[in-house]
DNA sequence: TGAACATATGAGCAGATATTCATATGATTA
DNA sequence: TAATCATATGAATATCTGCTCATATGTTCA
């Protein structure tokens, strides 16, 4: 939205407030967006994403690299799977995880950029 | 990183694991990134960001549009301020909030995009 | 100056979340 | 087939988070 279109006001009428309120996405979409970003809001999951930027790894190796318990890692991988940020591939006893969204780099880059501003 | 550079392996040696582990950003940076995304991980804050995409508003109007209590809104505005996602401007008794990072749209767009994939 | 107004802050609480422990599931191998 | 290995899952717990209530701060105006 260009600056010229933006409102500056205080004490909107209920009618005006209602118009602006109705411009918001529906609750479900808002909720889904929040859930999506929540996945990035945990250090362990961020570390897993950074690891997977380097390649495809099995759970055991992820556990070793993070120096965490296997169950803790599996729980977080589940969260990443459910939000479709990672994909997995089974090979015998092992399960290999890799990134599943080409925009992950982009999102993280924006975050890093913001922190350095 | 191009596909050809990516590793696929399991049962890394401690040495290999250590190399990959050390490629991760330092803990503080990981932590800061997670904190940053956590701000996007709440429906109320997402709604505030969507409102502010439409213009600059005082706390009272934000409260009216969201149909929430003023203190709840103020608490969330504080979180948005601390992460420098919004800026504010005082004018008499009122405080006007607006977006403070041109990348907010971009981040949200990526999120929405991911949800529709 | 004091009353009214706009916003911010702190404490308390209820619900969410990350880790751990115990155990289940599924695949390989002896 | 039994033992072992790799991973996943569920319950329990401690911590964190968002909201509400009470109240503080700062501004305007009578």
XYZ file of C-alpha atoms (C1' of nucleotides) in Angstrom:
294
model
C 0.000 0.000 0.000
C 1.430 3.373 -0.995
C 1.875 6.071 1.627
C -0.734 8.268 0.021
C -3.403 5.635 0.603
C -2.576 5.137 4.258
C -4.831 6.530 6.913
C -3.764 8.593 9.858
C -6.519 9.027 12.379
C -7.688 8.635 15.916
C -11.146 8.059 17.333
C -12.565 6.250 14.369
C -16.308 5.841 14.245
C -17.570 2.318 14.776
C -18.380 2.255 11.091
C -14.843 3.182 10.052
C -13.387 0.733 12.539
C -15.623 -1.949 11.145
C -14.415 -1.355 7.599
C -10.785 -1.623 8.638
C -11.511 -4.641 10.809
C -13.119 -6.373 7.886
C -10.038 -5.825 5.758
C -8.220 -8.264 8.002
C -7.853 -11.859 6.870
C -10.335 -14.237 8.453
C -9.503 -15.645 11.874
C -8.487 -19.030 10.529
C -5.925 -17.530 8.188
C -4.535 -15.331 10.955
C -4.340 -18.338 13.231
C -2.584 -20.436 10.600
C -0.076 -17.685 9.923
C 0.707 -17.405 13.617
C 1.125 -21.184 13.886
C 3.467 -21.119 10.926
C 5.734 -18.459 12.405
C 5.604 -20.085 15.811
C 7.569 -22.945 14.285
C 10.432 -20.529 13.606
C 10.136 -19.209 17.132
C 12.138 -21.899 18.847
C 15.949 -22.110 18.956
C 16.057 -25.871 18.557
C 13.931 -25.795 15.429
C 15.963 -22.906 14.021
C 19.126 -24.907 14.603
C 17.626 -27.901 12.840
C 16.720 -25.710 9.874
C 20.268 -24.364 9.715
C 21.649 -27.900 9.817
C 19.359 -29.019 7.021
C 20.511 -26.108 4.911
C 23.770 -28.027 4.789
C 22.233 -31.234 3.530
C 20.023 -34.206 4.233
C 20.593 -35.963 7.536
C 19.208 -38.865 9.514
C 17.729 -38.318 12.953
C 20.724 -39.860 14.643
C 23.130 -37.394 13.051
C 20.890 -34.429 13.777
C 20.840 -35.566 17.388
C 24.627 -35.826 17.435
C 25.150 -32.437 15.850
C 22.734 -30.687 18.195
C 23.994 -32.591 21.230
C 20.438 -33.181 22.354
C 18.334 -36.158 23.294
C 16.871 -38.135 20.443
C 13.313 -37.781 21.704
C 13.589 -34.026 21.961
C 14.845 -33.875 18.383
C 12.069 -36.173 17.163
C 9.434 -34.002 18.800
C 10.764 -30.918 17.059
C 11.082 -32.735 13.747
C 7.431 -33.619 14.093
C 6.568 -29.966 14.446
C 8.654 -29.109 11.380
C 7.019 -31.945 9.440
C 3.512 -30.874 10.375
C 4.170 -27.371 9.150
C 5.659 -28.860 5.968
C 8.976 -27.087 6.463
C 10.883 -30.356 6.185
C 10.287 -33.562 4.303
C 11.519 -37.017 5.170
C 12.508 -40.157 3.400
C 12.701 -43.561 5.013
C 15.563 -45.872 4.196
C 15.545 -49.054 6.203
C 15.707 -48.218 9.869
C 16.680 -44.672 9.163
C 14.735 -41.561 8.347
C 16.407 -38.762 6.441
C 15.213 -35.214 6.800
C 15.716 -32.288 4.459
C 14.257 -28.847 3.867
C 10.946 -28.767 2.066
C 10.395 -25.104 1.273
C 12.662 -23.007 -0.873
C 11.562 -19.914 1.036
C 13.064 -20.978 4.350
C 16.376 -19.396 3.433
C 14.577 -16.251 2.472
C 12.594 -15.977 5.695
C 15.676 -16.588 7.796
C 17.637 -14.071 5.762
C 15.014 -11.404 6.417
C 15.161 -12.221 10.112
C 18.940 -11.986 10.223
C 18.802 -8.796 8.254
C 16.335 -7.260 10.667
C 18.537 -8.157 13.625
C 21.499 -6.403 12.041
C 19.635 -3.235 11.195
C 23.957 -23.892 -1.153
C 23.651 -25.829 -4.409
C 22.383 -29.401 -4.372
C 25.750 -30.748 -5.446
C 27.375 -29.383 -2.316
C 24.829 -30.883 0.055
C 25.723 -33.880 2.142
C 23.712 -37.032 2.457
C 24.970 -39.245 5.225
C 24.211 -41.080 8.407
C 26.412 -41.972 11.344
C 28.747 -39.067 11.032
C 31.983 -39.266 12.967
C 32.249 -36.904 15.907
C 34.725 -34.929 13.843
C 32.302 -34.522 10.931
C 29.457 -33.695 13.295
C 31.635 -31.098 14.932
C 32.396 -29.398 11.632
C 28.716 -29.181 10.725
C 27.817 -28.062 14.244
C 30.334 -25.269 14.006
C 28.787 -24.035 10.792
C 25.733 -23.027 12.807
C 25.388 -19.416 13.916
C 26.379 -18.801 17.509
C 23.791 -19.438 20.201
C 23.017 -15.797 20.717
C 22.186 -15.261 17.072
C 19.992 -18.376 17.010
C 18.260 -17.177 20.133
C 17.671 -13.710 18.707
C 16.281 -15.153 15.495
C 13.867 -17.328 17.441
C 12.777 -14.348 19.544
C 12.189 -12.356 16.397
C 9.956 -14.983 14.795
C 8.156 -15.581 18.068
C 6.739 -12.090 17.686
C 5.000 -13.204 14.500
C 3.780 -16.305 16.272
C 0.770 -14.768 17.972
C -2.602 -14.053 16.330
C -3.099 -10.746 18.113
C 0.242 -9.387 16.976
C -0.354 -10.608 13.431
C -3.679 -8.800 13.433
C -2.013 -5.626 14.646
C 0.545 -5.888 11.857
C -2.229 -6.318 9.291
C -4.037 -3.285 10.696
C -0.904 -1.189 10.538
C -0.399 -2.177 6.924
C -3.470 -0.017 6.348
C -2.047 3.052 8.033
C -0.967 4.696 11.246
C -3.342 4.376 14.195
C -3.574 5.402 17.812
C -3.862 2.806 20.541
C -7.503 3.588 21.107
C -8.415 2.848 17.505
C -6.348 -0.317 17.391
C -8.223 -1.430 20.491
C -11.566 -0.640 18.850
C -10.687 -2.419 15.626
C -9.457 -5.534 17.378
C -12.316 -5.495 19.889
C -9.889 -6.211 22.679
C -9.004 -4.632 26.003
C -6.686 -1.666 25.878
C -4.159 -3.234 28.232
C -3.948 -6.403 26.175
C -3.263 -4.319 23.078
C -0.661 -2.221 24.880
C 1.165 -5.329 26.015
C 1.359 -6.644 22.477
C 2.397 -3.260 21.127
C 5.229 -3.341 23.614
C 6.392 -6.645 22.211
C 6.217 -5.277 18.666
C 8.106 -2.161 19.743
C 10.842 -4.129 21.467
C 11.428 -6.172 18.349
C 11.428 -2.946 16.331
C 8.629 -4.114 14.058
C 6.599 -1.001 14.809
C 7.504 2.566 15.626
C 5.480 5.074 17.551
C 4.957 8.771 17.625
C 3.481 10.667 20.543
C 1.027 13.458 19.913
C -0.474 14.934 23.031
C -2.233 12.241 24.972
C -2.147 9.899 22.051
C 0.431 7.508 20.690
C 0.360 6.574 17.033
C 1.792 3.300 15.862
C 2.960 2.326 12.404
C 5.045 -0.383 10.769
C 8.780 0.019 11.103
C 10.240 -2.598 8.792
C 9.637 -2.722 5.077
C 10.180 -6.476 5.169
C 7.102 -7.232 7.254
C 4.954 -7.472 4.144
C 7.490 -9.767 2.598
C 7.681 -12.111 5.569
C 3.914 -12.303 5.848
C 3.621 -12.891 2.113
C 5.992 -15.834 2.322
C 3.962 -17.242 5.187
C 0.694 -16.882 3.315
C 2.292 -18.383 0.260
C 3.492 -21.383 2.214
C 0.021 -21.952 3.651
C -1.487 -22.014 0.174
C 1.037 -24.425 -1.279
C -4.626 22.749 40.385
C -7.616 18.919 39.846
C -10.484 16.094 36.969
C -10.684 13.481 32.843
C -8.441 11.079 29.315
C -4.909 8.016 26.748
C -1.613 4.833 27.361
C 1.731 1.882 29.904
C 3.141 -1.257 33.466
C 3.181 -4.978 36.984
C 1.201 -8.943 39.336
C -1.479 -13.006 39.009
C -3.463 -16.762 36.585
C -4.745 -20.077 33.060
C -3.326 -22.211 29.031
C 0.516 -23.409 25.899
C 5.092 -25.472 25.032
C 9.826 -27.839 25.200
C 12.132 -31.197 27.419
C 12.605 -35.696 29.761
C 11.374 -40.343 30.833
C 9.222 -44.497 29.598
C 7.760 -47.105 26.045
C 5.895 -48.294 21.376
C 6.697 -49.192 16.447
C 9.044 -50.841 12.670
C 13.227 -52.542 10.333
C 17.480 -55.305 10.277
C 20.352 -59.044 11.511
C 22.184 -62.953 14.125
C 12.378 -65.695 15.645
C 14.709 -63.059 19.120
C 17.698 -59.350 19.818
C 19.136 -54.969 18.434
C 18.846 -50.648 16.334
C 16.532 -46.190 14.680
C 12.846 -43.434 15.331
C 8.291 -41.987 17.120
C 4.878 -41.223 20.594
C 2.542 -40.208 25.057
C 2.504 -38.591 29.763
C 4.457 -35.687 33.182
C 6.619 -31.500 34.442
C 8.682 -27.001 34.569
C 8.809 -22.859 32.138
C 6.855 -19.440 29.258
C 3.184 -16.507 27.420
C -1.050 -13.770 26.813
C -4.810 -12.000 29.043
C -7.120 -9.528 32.915
C -7.265 -6.569 36.782
C -5.430 -2.883 39.341
C -2.870 0.980 39.075
C 0.787 4.263 37.498
C 2.328 7.871 34.260
C 1.770 11.653 31.512
C -1.206 15.016 28.969
C -5.045 18.212 28.326
C -8.481 21.204 29.813
C -11.812 23.350 32.949
